[in-house]
Every structure is written in structure tokens, then in C-alpha cells.
XYZ file of C-alpha atoms in Angstrom:
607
model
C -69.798 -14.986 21.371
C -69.591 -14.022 17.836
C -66.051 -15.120 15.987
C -64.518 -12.063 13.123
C -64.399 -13.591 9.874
C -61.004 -14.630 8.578
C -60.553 -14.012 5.154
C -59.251 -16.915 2.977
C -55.729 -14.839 1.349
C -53.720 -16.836 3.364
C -53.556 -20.241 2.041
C -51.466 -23.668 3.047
C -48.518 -23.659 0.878
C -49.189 -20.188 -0.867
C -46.102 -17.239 -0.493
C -46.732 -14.915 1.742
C -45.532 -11.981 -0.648
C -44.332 -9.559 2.059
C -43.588 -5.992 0.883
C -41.756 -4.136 3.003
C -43.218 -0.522 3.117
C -41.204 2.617 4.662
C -42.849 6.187 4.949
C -40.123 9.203 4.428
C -42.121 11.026 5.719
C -42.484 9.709 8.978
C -39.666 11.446 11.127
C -40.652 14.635 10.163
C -44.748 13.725 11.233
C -43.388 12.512 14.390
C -41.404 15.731 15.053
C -43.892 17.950 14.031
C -46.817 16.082 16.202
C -44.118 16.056 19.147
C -43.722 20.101 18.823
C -47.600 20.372 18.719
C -48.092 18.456 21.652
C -45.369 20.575 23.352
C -46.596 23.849 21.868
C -50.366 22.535 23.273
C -48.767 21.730 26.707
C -50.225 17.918 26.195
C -48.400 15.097 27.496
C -45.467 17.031 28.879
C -43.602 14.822 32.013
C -40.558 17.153 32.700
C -39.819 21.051 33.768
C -36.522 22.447 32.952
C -34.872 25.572 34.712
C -32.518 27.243 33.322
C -31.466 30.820 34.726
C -34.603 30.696 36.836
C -37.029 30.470 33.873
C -38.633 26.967 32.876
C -38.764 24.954 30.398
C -41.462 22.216 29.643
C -40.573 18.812 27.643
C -41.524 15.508 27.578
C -38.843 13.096 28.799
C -38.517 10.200 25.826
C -37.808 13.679 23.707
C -34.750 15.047 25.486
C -33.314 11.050 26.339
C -33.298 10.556 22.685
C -30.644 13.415 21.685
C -28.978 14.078 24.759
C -26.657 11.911 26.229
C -26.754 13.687 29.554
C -30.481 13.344 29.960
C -30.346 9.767 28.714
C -28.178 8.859 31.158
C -30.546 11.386 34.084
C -33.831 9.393 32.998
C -33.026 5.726 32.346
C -29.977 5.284 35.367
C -30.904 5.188 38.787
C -30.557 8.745 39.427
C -32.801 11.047 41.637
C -33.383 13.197 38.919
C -35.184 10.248 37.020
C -38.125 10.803 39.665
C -38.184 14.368 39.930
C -40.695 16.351 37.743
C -38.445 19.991 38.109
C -34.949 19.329 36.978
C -32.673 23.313 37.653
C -29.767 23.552 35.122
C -26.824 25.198 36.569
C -24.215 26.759 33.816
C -26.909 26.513 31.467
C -28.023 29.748 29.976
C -32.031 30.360 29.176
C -31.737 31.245 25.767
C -29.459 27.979 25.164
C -31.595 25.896 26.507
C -34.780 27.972 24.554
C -32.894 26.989 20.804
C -31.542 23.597 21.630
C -34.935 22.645 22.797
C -36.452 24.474 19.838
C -33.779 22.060 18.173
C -34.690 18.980 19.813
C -38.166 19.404 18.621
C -37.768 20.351 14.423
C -33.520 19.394 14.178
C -33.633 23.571 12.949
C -31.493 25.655 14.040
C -30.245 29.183 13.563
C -26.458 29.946 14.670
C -24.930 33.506 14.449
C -21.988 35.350 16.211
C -24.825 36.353 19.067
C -26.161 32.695 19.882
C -22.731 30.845 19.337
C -21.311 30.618 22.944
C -24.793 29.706 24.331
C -26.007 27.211 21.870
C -22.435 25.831 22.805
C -22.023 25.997 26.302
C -25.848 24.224 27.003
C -25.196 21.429 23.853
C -21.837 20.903 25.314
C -23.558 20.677 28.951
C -26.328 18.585 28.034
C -24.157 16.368 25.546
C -26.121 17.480 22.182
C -22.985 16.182 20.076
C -24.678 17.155 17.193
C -25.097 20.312 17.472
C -21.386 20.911 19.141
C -20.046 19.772 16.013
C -22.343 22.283 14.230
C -21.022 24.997 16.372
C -17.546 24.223 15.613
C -18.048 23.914 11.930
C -19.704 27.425 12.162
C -16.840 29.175 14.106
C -14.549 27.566 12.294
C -16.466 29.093 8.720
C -16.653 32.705 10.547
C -12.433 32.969 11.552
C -10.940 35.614 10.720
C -7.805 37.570 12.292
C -10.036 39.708 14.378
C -11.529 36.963 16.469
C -9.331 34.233 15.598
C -8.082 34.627 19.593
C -11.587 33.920 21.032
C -12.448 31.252 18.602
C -9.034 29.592 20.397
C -10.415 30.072 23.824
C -13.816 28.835 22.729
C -11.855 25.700 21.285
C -10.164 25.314 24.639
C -12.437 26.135 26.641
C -15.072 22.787 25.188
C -12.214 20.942 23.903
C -13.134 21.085 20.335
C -9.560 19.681 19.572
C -10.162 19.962 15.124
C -11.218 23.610 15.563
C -8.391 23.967 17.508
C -6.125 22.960 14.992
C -7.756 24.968 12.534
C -7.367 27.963 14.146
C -4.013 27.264 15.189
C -3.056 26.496 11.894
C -4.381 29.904 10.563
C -2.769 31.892 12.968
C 0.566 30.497 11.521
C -0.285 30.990 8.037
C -1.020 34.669 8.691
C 1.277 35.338 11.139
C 2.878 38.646 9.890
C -0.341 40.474 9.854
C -1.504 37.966 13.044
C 1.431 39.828 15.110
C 0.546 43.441 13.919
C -2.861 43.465 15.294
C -3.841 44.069 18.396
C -5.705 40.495 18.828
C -2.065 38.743 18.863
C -1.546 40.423 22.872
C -4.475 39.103 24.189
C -2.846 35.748 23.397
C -2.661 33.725 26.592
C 1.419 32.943 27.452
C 0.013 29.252 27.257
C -1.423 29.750 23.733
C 1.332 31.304 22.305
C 3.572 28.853 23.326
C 0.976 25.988 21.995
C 1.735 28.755 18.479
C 4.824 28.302 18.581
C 5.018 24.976 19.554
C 2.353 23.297 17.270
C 3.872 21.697 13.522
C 2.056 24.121 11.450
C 3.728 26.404 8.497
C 4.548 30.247 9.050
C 4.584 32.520 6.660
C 7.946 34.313 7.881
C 11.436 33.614 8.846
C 12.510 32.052 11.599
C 14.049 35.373 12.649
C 10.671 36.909 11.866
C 8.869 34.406 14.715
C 12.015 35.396 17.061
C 11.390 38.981 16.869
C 7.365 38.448 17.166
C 8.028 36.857 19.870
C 9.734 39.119 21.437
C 7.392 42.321 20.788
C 4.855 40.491 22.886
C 7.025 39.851 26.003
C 7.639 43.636 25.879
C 4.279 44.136 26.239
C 3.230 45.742 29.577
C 0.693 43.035 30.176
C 3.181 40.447 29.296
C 6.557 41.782 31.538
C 6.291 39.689 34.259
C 9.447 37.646 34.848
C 11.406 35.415 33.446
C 9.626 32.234 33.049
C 7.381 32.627 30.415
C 10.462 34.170 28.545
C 12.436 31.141 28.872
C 9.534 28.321 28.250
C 8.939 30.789 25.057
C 12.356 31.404 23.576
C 12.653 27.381 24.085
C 9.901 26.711 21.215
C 12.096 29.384 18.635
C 14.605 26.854 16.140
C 17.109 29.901 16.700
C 19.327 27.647 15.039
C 17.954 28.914 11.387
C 18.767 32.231 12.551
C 21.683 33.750 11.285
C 24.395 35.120 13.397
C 23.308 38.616 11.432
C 19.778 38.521 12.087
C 19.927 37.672 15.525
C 22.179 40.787 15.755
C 19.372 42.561 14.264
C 16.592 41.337 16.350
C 19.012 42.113 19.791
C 19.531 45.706 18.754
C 15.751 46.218 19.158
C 15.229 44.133 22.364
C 15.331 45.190 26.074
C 18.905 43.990 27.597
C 16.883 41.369 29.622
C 15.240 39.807 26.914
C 18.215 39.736 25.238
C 20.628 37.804 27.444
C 17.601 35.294 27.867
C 17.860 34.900 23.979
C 21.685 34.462 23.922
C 21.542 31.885 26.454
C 18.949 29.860 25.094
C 21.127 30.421 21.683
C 24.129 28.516 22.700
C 21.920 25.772 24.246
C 20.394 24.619 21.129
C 23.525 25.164 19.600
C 25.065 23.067 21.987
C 22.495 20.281 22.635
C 19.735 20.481 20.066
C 21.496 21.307 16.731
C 18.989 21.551 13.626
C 19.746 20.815 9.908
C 20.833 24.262 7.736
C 17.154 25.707 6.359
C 16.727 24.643 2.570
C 17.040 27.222 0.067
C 13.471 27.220 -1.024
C 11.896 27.369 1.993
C 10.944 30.944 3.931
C 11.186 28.631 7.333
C 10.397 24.854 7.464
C 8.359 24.821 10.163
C 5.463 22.266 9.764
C 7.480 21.408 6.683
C 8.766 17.759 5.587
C 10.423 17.263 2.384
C 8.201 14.951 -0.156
C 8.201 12.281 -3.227
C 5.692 13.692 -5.007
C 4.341 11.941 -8.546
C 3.014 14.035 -11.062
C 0.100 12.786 -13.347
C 0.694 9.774 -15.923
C -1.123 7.026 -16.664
C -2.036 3.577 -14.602
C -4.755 0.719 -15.058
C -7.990 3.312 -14.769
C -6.423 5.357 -17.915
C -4.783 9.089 -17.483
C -4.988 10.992 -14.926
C -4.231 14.522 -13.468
C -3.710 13.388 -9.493
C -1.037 14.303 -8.142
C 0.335 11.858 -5.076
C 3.050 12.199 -2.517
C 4.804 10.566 0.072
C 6.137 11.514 3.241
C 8.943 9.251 5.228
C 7.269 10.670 8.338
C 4.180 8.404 7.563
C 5.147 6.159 4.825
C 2.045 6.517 2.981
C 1.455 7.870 -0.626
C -1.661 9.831 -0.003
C -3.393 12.388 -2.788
C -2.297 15.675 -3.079
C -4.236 17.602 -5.901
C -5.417 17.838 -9.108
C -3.918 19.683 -12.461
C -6.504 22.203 -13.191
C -6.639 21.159 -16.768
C -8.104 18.519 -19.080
C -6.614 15.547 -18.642
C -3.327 15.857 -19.954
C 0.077 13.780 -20.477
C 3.968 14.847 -21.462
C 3.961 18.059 -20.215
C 7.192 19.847 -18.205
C 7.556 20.012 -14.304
C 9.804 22.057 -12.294
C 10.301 22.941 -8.736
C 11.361 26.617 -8.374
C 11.313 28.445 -4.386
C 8.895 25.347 -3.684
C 6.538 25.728 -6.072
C 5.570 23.091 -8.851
C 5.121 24.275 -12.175
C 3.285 21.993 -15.019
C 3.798 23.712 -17.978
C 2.426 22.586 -21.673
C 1.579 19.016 -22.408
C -1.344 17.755 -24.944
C -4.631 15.818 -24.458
C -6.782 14.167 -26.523
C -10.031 15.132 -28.233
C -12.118 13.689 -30.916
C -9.273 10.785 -31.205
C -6.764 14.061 -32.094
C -3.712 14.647 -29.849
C -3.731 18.406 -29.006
C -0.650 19.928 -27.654
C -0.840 23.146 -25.895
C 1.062 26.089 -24.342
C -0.089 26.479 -21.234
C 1.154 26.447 -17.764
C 0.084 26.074 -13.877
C 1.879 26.926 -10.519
C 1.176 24.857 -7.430
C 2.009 26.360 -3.467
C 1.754 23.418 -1.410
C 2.300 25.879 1.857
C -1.506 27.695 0.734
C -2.921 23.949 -1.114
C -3.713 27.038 -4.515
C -3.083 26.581 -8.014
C -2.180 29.510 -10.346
C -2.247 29.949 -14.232
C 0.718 31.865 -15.367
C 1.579 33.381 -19.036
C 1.094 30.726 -21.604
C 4.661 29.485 -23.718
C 5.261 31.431 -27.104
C 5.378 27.834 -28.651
C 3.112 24.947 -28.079
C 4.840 21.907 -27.109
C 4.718 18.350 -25.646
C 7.883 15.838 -24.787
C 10.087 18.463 -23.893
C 12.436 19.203 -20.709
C 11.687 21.861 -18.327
C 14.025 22.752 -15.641
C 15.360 25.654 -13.605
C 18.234 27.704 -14.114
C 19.138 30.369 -11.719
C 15.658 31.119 -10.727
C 14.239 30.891 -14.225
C 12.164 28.078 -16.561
C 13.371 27.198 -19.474
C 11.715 24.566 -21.648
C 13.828 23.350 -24.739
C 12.660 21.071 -27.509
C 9.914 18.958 -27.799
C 6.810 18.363 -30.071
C 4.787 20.808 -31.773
C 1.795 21.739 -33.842
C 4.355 24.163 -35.606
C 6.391 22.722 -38.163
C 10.277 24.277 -37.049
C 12.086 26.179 -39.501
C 15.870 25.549 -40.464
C 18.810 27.728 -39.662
C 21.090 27.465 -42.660
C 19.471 24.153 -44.025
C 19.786 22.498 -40.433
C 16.358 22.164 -38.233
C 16.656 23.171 -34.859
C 14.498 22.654 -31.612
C 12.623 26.154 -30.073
C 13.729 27.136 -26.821
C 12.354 29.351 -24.287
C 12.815 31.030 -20.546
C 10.054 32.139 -18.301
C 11.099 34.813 -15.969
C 8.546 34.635 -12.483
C 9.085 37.973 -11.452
C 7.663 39.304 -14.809
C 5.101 36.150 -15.497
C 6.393 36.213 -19.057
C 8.605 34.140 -21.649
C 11.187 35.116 -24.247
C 13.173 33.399 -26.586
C 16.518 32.178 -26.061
C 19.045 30.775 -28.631
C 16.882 27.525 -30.528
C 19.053 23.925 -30.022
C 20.538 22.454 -33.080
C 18.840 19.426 -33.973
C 15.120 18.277 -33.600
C 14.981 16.715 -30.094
C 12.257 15.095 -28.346
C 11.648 13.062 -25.411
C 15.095 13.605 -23.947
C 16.413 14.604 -20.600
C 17.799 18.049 -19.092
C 19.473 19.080 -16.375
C 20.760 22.115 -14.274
C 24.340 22.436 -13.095
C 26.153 25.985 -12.035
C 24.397 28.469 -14.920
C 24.357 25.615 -17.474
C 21.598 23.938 -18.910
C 22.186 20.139 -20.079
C 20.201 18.282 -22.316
C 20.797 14.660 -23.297
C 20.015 11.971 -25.445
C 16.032 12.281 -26.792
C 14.854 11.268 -30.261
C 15.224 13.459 -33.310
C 12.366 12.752 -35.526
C 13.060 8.430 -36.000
C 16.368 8.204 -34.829
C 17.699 7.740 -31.034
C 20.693 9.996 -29.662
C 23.408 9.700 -27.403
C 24.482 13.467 -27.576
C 24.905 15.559 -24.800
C 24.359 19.113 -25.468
C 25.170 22.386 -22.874
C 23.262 25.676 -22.632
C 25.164 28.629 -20.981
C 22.297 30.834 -19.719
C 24.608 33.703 -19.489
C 26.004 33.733 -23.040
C 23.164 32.337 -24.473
C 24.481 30.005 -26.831
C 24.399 25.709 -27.120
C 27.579 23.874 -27.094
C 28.261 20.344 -28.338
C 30.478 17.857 -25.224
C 31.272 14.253 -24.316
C 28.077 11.817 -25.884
C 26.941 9.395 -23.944
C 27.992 5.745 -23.333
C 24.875 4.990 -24.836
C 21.461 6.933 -27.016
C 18.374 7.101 -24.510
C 14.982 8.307 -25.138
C 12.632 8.644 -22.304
C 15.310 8.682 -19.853
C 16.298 11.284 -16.876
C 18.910 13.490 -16.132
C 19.641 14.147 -12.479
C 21.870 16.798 -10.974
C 23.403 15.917 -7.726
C 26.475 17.153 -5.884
C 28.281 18.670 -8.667
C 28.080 15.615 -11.184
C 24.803 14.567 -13.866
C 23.700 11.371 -13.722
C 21.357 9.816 -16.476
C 19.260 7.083 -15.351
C 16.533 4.672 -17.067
C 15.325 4.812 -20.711
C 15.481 2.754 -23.902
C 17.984 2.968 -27.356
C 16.868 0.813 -30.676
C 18.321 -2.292 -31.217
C 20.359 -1.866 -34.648
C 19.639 -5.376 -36.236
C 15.991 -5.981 -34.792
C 14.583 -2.362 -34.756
C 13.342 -3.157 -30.917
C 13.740 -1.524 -28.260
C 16.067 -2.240 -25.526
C 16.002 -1.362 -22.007
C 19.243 0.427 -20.949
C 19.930 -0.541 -17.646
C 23.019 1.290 -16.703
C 23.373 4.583 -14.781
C 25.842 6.660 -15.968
C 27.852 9.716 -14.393
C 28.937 12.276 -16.048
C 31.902 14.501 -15.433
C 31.356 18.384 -16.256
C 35.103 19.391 -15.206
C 36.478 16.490 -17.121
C 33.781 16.313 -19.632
C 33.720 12.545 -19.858
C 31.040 9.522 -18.633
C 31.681 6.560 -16.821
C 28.900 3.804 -15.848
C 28.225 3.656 -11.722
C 25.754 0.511 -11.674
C 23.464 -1.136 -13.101
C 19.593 -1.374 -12.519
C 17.909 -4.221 -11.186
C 14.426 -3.675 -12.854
C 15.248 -1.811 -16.016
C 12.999 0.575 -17.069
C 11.455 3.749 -19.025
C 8.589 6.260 -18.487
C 9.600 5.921 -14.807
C 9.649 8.716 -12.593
C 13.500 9.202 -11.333
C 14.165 11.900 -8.508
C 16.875 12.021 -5.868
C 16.587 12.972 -2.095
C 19.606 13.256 0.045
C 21.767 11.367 -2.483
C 19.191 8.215 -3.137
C 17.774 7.634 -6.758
C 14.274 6.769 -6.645
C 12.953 4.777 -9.452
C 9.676 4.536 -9.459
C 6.979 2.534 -11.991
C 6.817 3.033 -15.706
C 7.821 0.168 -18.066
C 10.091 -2.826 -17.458
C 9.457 -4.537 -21.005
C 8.339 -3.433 -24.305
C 5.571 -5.960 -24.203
C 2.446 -5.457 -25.639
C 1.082 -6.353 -22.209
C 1.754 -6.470 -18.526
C 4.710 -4.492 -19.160
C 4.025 -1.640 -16.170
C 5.174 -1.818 -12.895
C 4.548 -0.492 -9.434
C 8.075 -1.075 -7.968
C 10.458 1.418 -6.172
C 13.934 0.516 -6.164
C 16.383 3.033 -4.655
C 20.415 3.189 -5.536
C 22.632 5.156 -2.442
C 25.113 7.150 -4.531
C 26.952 7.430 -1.335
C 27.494 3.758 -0.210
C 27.096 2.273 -4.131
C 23.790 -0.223 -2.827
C 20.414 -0.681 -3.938
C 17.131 -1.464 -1.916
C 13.833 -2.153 -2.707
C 10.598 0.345 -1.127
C 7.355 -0.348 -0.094
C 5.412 -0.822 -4.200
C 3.566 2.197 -5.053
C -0.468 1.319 -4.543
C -0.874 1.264 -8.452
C 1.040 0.246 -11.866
C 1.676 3.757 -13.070
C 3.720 5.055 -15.946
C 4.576 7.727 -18.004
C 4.259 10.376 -14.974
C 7.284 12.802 -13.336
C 8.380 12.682 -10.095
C 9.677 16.043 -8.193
C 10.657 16.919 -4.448
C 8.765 19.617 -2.445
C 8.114 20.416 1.114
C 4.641 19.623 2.012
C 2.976 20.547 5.207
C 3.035 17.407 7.902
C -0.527 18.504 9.511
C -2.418 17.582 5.987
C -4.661 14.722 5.891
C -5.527 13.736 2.828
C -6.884 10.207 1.694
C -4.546 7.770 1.520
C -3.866 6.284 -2.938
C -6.118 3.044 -2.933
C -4.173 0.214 -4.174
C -5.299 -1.223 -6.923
C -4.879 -5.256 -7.946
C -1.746 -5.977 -10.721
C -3.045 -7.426 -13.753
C -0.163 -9.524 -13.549
């Protein structure tokens, strides 16, 4: 018996010098010499039926991307031993592409395959391929088959696409109700409409009579029950007393006692808080924190963050559509967030520009809109009476003097007309200050003109166009805020110059001032004094949130939120936010409560 020769590579003590070698080509030879052998008829161990017409396959094939047939071959089922395996509820040309699928991982889906790739992957347990089926409907929904695509959802549980489409027919439900797809609705699915947290694009008294239309329908008029379990999902308490009046008139006397009685019960046991001004209806709706660019330990940044009580998470939002940008203007006008001028760098150069961006966070769509007549950077830029106007600031345009005094350029955007105009300029250079609204006056506080820190307080009247001089502050503040709430301003954060050292010093006061008596008196002081924060109110509560607690040269930013209850005079400390941040803006809007967007990473504090 003759012994193979060992070769001698392999020697006592030497490395073995392993190399670990991986072919990426080697799941597509096995699929393609797998669909030979089928297309050859080699090898094959198991006949499918499906609508009377058969199917070969081998069995390790279907076992490895179905869990059905995993489950049929390796448990101790009778099917296991059986060579002929009939597929009821499993349509032949389903079972041809998801076996065509099984063999290449190809495959073609159009509006004419959908429902039977579906109904056999969902059968068999191809969970791939659902999940391509649902991502396909849910790229082909539109308002003409936007009521199938539902039943399809329901139908195979496909609880995301659900949502989807759910969520579209909300957001399009004026032109949803006009066609005729919105009567085939299901009672069931249009209470699951009206009942699911998603934004509308109408009033409340808009949904109401919607509703309505459809229980007139002659397919719908059958009883009362539906009626009732209906009209219960309606907040008919953001209805006014006049629009409900309106909506009767047009309604069938049954229908309409059915609405009057369900009326005074919510009235009665399930009042809701009066509808905000901005909002067309606040359905799906929660009022937000939300922090507007700035700076923080990676450098500047565009992102824009918010935070919802409802899940006490600051989560990501969007992104300016601009080069990365700092001291620019925000506003919140009928919910939407403008971000208006600002400058950037480039080539080591600050560059200060004129244009401006609105944000709809009810459609998640930015917007350019008319660039400013001026250029600026550090400026204020607030709403009066459903305009913008931005006042002061830094320019690339030297200002000009008014008899021998320099003044500060002022401007008002008007929405309707997407277009600016001048208004009367502000006496004084000004920079870095504060504004606020109150009645039809604009109020603008403190800032720096050119070296030198202020304490003025100055008052635009948008009707007479013209500035007035009142009541200074207690203190100057640059890089400060201004905040309007129940009838009174309130000026918050910010820093003066010491007058022997030159420093800076952190005013820690808040201060309230009077409009009717024109005078300021301090309400408390700050625990963590600080500028470049962002300050915004909700319901009464001053947020303070990051920016600077020291002049430092280092370690000088903070995360912390600290909150100050103008109604019960105390201050509490939040939850940090996930990152030191400065030099950003906070604003309030109402941002959908179905979004889910990546939560803001924390980051580690130098300090």
C-alpha cells in the first residue's frame, strides 16, 4: 500500500500563515447553478400546486427563504414526507415570480403583480419580499387608490404602510373628500381617519362637515350607530358656535340632532383647550422647543432640533438649506419658521447676506422667499401683525447719517406679496440687541452701537411708522432676549462691560417691563447666568437653554436648561440638552406627534 507524499511546508515551530480567502462572487454562482439545475429539471425533491398548475423546486431552496416551508420541511409535519405539496390561497402566477425570486433574488413589481406577489410572500412567509411590496405601494399612492392601498395594508397587516397611507389621507383631505374614492371608505376606516393623530389640512369644522357628506351617502344611511361612533372621533369643541350653525343648515334633521347631542357631551365631559391662533386645526399637532442652528463642540451647524413634552426627547428636525451660517433672524408667523439673513464664512472672510428661508413643519418643506433690500447679520426679527420686520444689525453697507446722526436700516416683509419695503430707519447704530412684539408695537432693547453697550429701550409703532425713545433699562445688555408674554416684556440673559476692567459681566437679572406704566422692575435672578442662550417661553415658563455661563477663554459653554414659572415666581432645572451649544435661537412651533426622527446624540462635556 503506497503512502501520498507529504510535503515538508509545515514545519515544528514554523507559523502557519493562514489567509483567510472569501469569493464575492460566490452567492451569485450558487444561485445561478441552483436556477440551472431547476431550469434542467436535475435534482428537484418537491412539486408545488398552486391553482392546479405545478411547480417544481428543490426543498433546501424554498426552506432557506421561507419561513413557512422551513418550518413544513425540517418539523415533524406530513408535508416533510410528501413529494406534491397543493397551495390553497396561493395564486399561480405568485407562486411563478416568488419562485422565479427564490432562485436569482430579481424581481419585477407593478400595479398588475402587486396583490399576488403579496398575497403568496405573505402566505409562504417571504418577509423580504412583503416588505418590498409595501415599500412599492407605498411609492405608487396617490388619491385615486390611496383606499385600496388601505385595504391591502389591512388586509396583510402591513401596520407602517398603514400609517403612511393614513397619514396622507389627512394631509390631503380636502381634495381626499371630493373624490369619489373617499365613499368607498369602510365606516371602520374612516373612523380609524378620524381617529388616528395625524395632521389635516382643514378646520375642524371642515372634518365635521366631511364627515357628514359621507353619512348622507346612500351607501352609508344605515342607522344610527356608525353616526354616533363617528361624530364621537370630531373635537367639535374647536368648532365655533357659528360654524356648527353653518354645517347644520346643510345636514339632514337626523344627522343633525345626532351632532347636537354629541356637542353638549364633549362640552360637558371632554372639554378641549381653545385652538391656537396659528394653527388651521391641531390635530396630530403638539406644541415644540425647537433650537435653531448655533454652534457646539463639532463647530457650526445648520440642524435644527426640537423637543416634544409628549416624549421628552430632543430629536433632529431639519436642516437650513444654506451654507453653514450663524446670526441670522428667526420668526414664527401662522406656524411657519422663517430664517432670514445671517453670514458665513469663506476664505477666512465673514460674508453677511440677505437672504431668507420658510420652514412648514405640517408638509417637513423649506421655501426661499424674496431676499432683504439690505444685507445684514446680528439683527432682531420678529412679527408684527402678520408681518417681518428686521431692524438693525451688521452690514457690508456702510449706513448713512440723517442730519449728522447714524441710524440702523429697517425693513418689513409682507407674506402675502413675498416682498420687503422700507420702513422708518432706528436712530442709533444697534447691533446684537433684542426685540419684541406687543399690541402693533415693535420693541427693541439694549444691543451694542459700534463699541459701546446700551440700556435703551426703543418703540416702533407699525401703524405710524415712526421710533420713539421710553423707560431704559435697569441695566445695558448685548446678546440678550426680549420676550413678550401676557401683556408685559421681559428681558432675560446677556452681558454689559464692566466700567473699570473693560470685562464683561454676566447680567443675571430678569427684568419686566411695564408698557402702560412705562417703567422696569427686576422679577428674579438667574441661577446659571448666561449669554448666546436660546430664551423662549411656553405657557408662561422661561426656558434658558445653553450658550455661555463665563467669559472664559475655555469651558465656558453649557448644556443646561433651567426654567423660571412667571406664574408661581420658581425655578427648576430640565433634563441637559445632549450637547454644549451656543450662540443658536430658540422658537415654539407645532410639530406633528407621528414624526420619527433620530433622536440628538449626546455628546461628552469637555468639562
Amino acid at each position: 500500500m503506497t503512502r501520498t507524499k507529504e510535503w515538508g511546508l509545515q514545519e515544528p515551530g514554523r507559523p502557519l500563515n493562514t489567509v483567510n480567502f472569501e469569493s464575492p462572487s460566490h452567492t451569485g454562482t450558487l444561485l445561478t447553478g441552483l436556477n440551472m439545475l431547476r431550469a434542467k429539471g436535475h435534482l428537484l425533491d418537491v412539486t408545488l400546486v398552486a391553482e392546479g398548475e405545478a411547480f417544481q423546486a428543490h426543498r433546501v431552496v424554498l426552506a432557506s427563504c421561507s419561513d413557512y416551508f422551513r418550518a413544513m420541511f425540517t418539523d415533524a409535519m406530513k408535508e416533510s414526507r410528501q413529494s406534491e405539496i397543493c397551495l390553497n390561497g396561493v395564486s399561480a402566477a405568485g407562486m411563478r415570480l416568488l419562485l422565479d425570486y427564490a432562485y436569482t433574488s430579481r424581481l419585477a413589481l407593478n400595479l398588475a403583480n402587486i396583490q399576488d406577489v403579496l398575497s403568496a410572500a405573505s402566505h409562504i412567509q417571504v418577509v423580504a419580499v412583503v416588505e418590498a411590496c409595501s415599500n412599492y405601494l407605498q411609492s405608487q399612492l396617490d388619491l385615486e387608490n390611496c383606499v385600496d392601498i388601505a385595504t391591502i395594508s389591512e388586509t396583510y397587516s402591513l401596520s407602517q404602510l398603514r400609517g403612511v397611507v393614513y397619514r396622507f389621507m389627512c394631509g390631503h383631505l380636502v381634495e381626499f373628500s371630493r373624490s369619489a374614492e373617499f365613499a368607498r371608505l369602510h365606516p371602520a376606516q374612516l373612523e380609524h381617519l378620524l381617529a388616528c393623530d395625524f395632521p389635516v389640512d382643514c378646520p375642524e369644522a371642515d372634518v365635521l362637515a366631511v364627515t357628514l357628506r359621507w353619512l348622507s351617502h346612500e351607501s352609508h344611511s344605515r342607522g344610527c350607530g356608525w353616526a354616533v361612533r363617528l361624530l364621537r372621533r370630531i373635537h367639535l369643541s374647536q368648532v365655533s358656535r357659528w360654524e356648527l350653525e353653518g354645517v347644520l343648515r346643510r345636514t339632514d334633521q337626523q344627522l343633525a340632532r345626532l351632532v347636537l347631542s354629541e356637542y353638549l357631551r364633549q362640552s360637558r365631559h371632554r372639554p378641549l383647550p381653545a385652538l391656537p391662533s396659528p394653527l388651521v386645526n391641531n390635530r396630530g399637532m403638539e406644541l415644540a422647543v425647537v433650537k435653531v442652528g448655533g454652534f457646539g463642540i463639532g463647530g457650526i451647524t445648520n440642524e435644527i432640533t426640537y423637543f416634544l413634552p409628549s416624549s421628552g426627547k430632543w430629536r433632529h428636525l431639519t436642516t437650513i438649506p444654506h451654507v453653514e451660517q450663524c446670526n441670522f433672524g428667526t420668526a414664527v408667523l401662522h406656524n411657519d419658521l422663517y430664517v432670514v439673513g445671517g453670514c458665513f464664512n469663506q476664505s477666512l472672510q465673514e460674508n453677511i447676506h440677505p437672504f431668507g428661508f420658510r420652514y412648514s413643519p405640517r408638509r417637513d418643506t423649506w421655501a426661499t422667499m424674496a431676499p432683504m433690500q439690505q444685507e445684514r447679520c446680528r439683527f432682531s426679527l420678529n412679527v408684527v401683525a402678520d408681518r417681518l420686520y428686521a431692524v438693525g444689525g451688521a452690514s457690508e453697507v456702510e449706513e448713512e447719517s440723517v442730519e449728522g446722526e447714524g441710524y440702523s436700516a429697517c425693513e418689513c416683509y409682507d407674506p402675502e406679496t413675498d416682498s420687503w419695503e422700507s420702513v422708518a430707519p432706528l436712530p442709533g447704530s444697534c447691533t446684537q440687541h433684542a426685540a419684541a412684539a406687543l399690541h402693533h408695537y415693535l420693541y427693541v432693547s439694549g444691543g451694542l452701537d459700534h463699541d459701546l453697550d446700551l440700556n435703551s429701550m426703543r418703540r416702533y409703532n407699525t401703524e405710524e411708522d415712526r421710533w420713539e425713545s421710553r423707560a431704559p433699562m435697569l441695566t445695558p445688555r448685548v446678546d440678550h432676549a426680549m420676550l413678550s408674554v401676557g401683556g408685559s416684556l421681559y428681558v432675560c440673559g446677556g452681558w454689559c462691560e464692566d466700567l473699570d476692567t473693560g470685562n464683561r459681566v454676566l447680567v443675571d437679572t430678569i427684568d419686566r417691563y411695564d408698557a402702560d406704566s412705562d417703567s422696569w422692575h427686576t422679577v428674579t435672578h438667574v441661577p446659571t447666568p448666561r449669554y448666546h442662550a436660546g430664551i423662549v417661553t411656553v405657557n408662561s415658563i422661561i426656558y434658558f437653554i445653553g450658550g455661555f455661563h463665563s467669559d472664559a477663554m475655555f469651558d465656558r459653554a453649557t448644556a443646561v436648561i433651567e426654567c423660571y414659572d412667571l406664574d408661581t415666581d420658581t425655578w427648576t432645572t430640565g433634563e441637559k440638552y445632549p450637547q454644549d451649544i451656543w450662540e443658536h435661537t430658540c422658537v415654539t412651533l407645532y410639530i406633528p406627534r407621528c414624526r420619527d426622527d433620530m433622536q440628538v446624540i449626546p455628546f461628552p462635556s469637555p468639562s
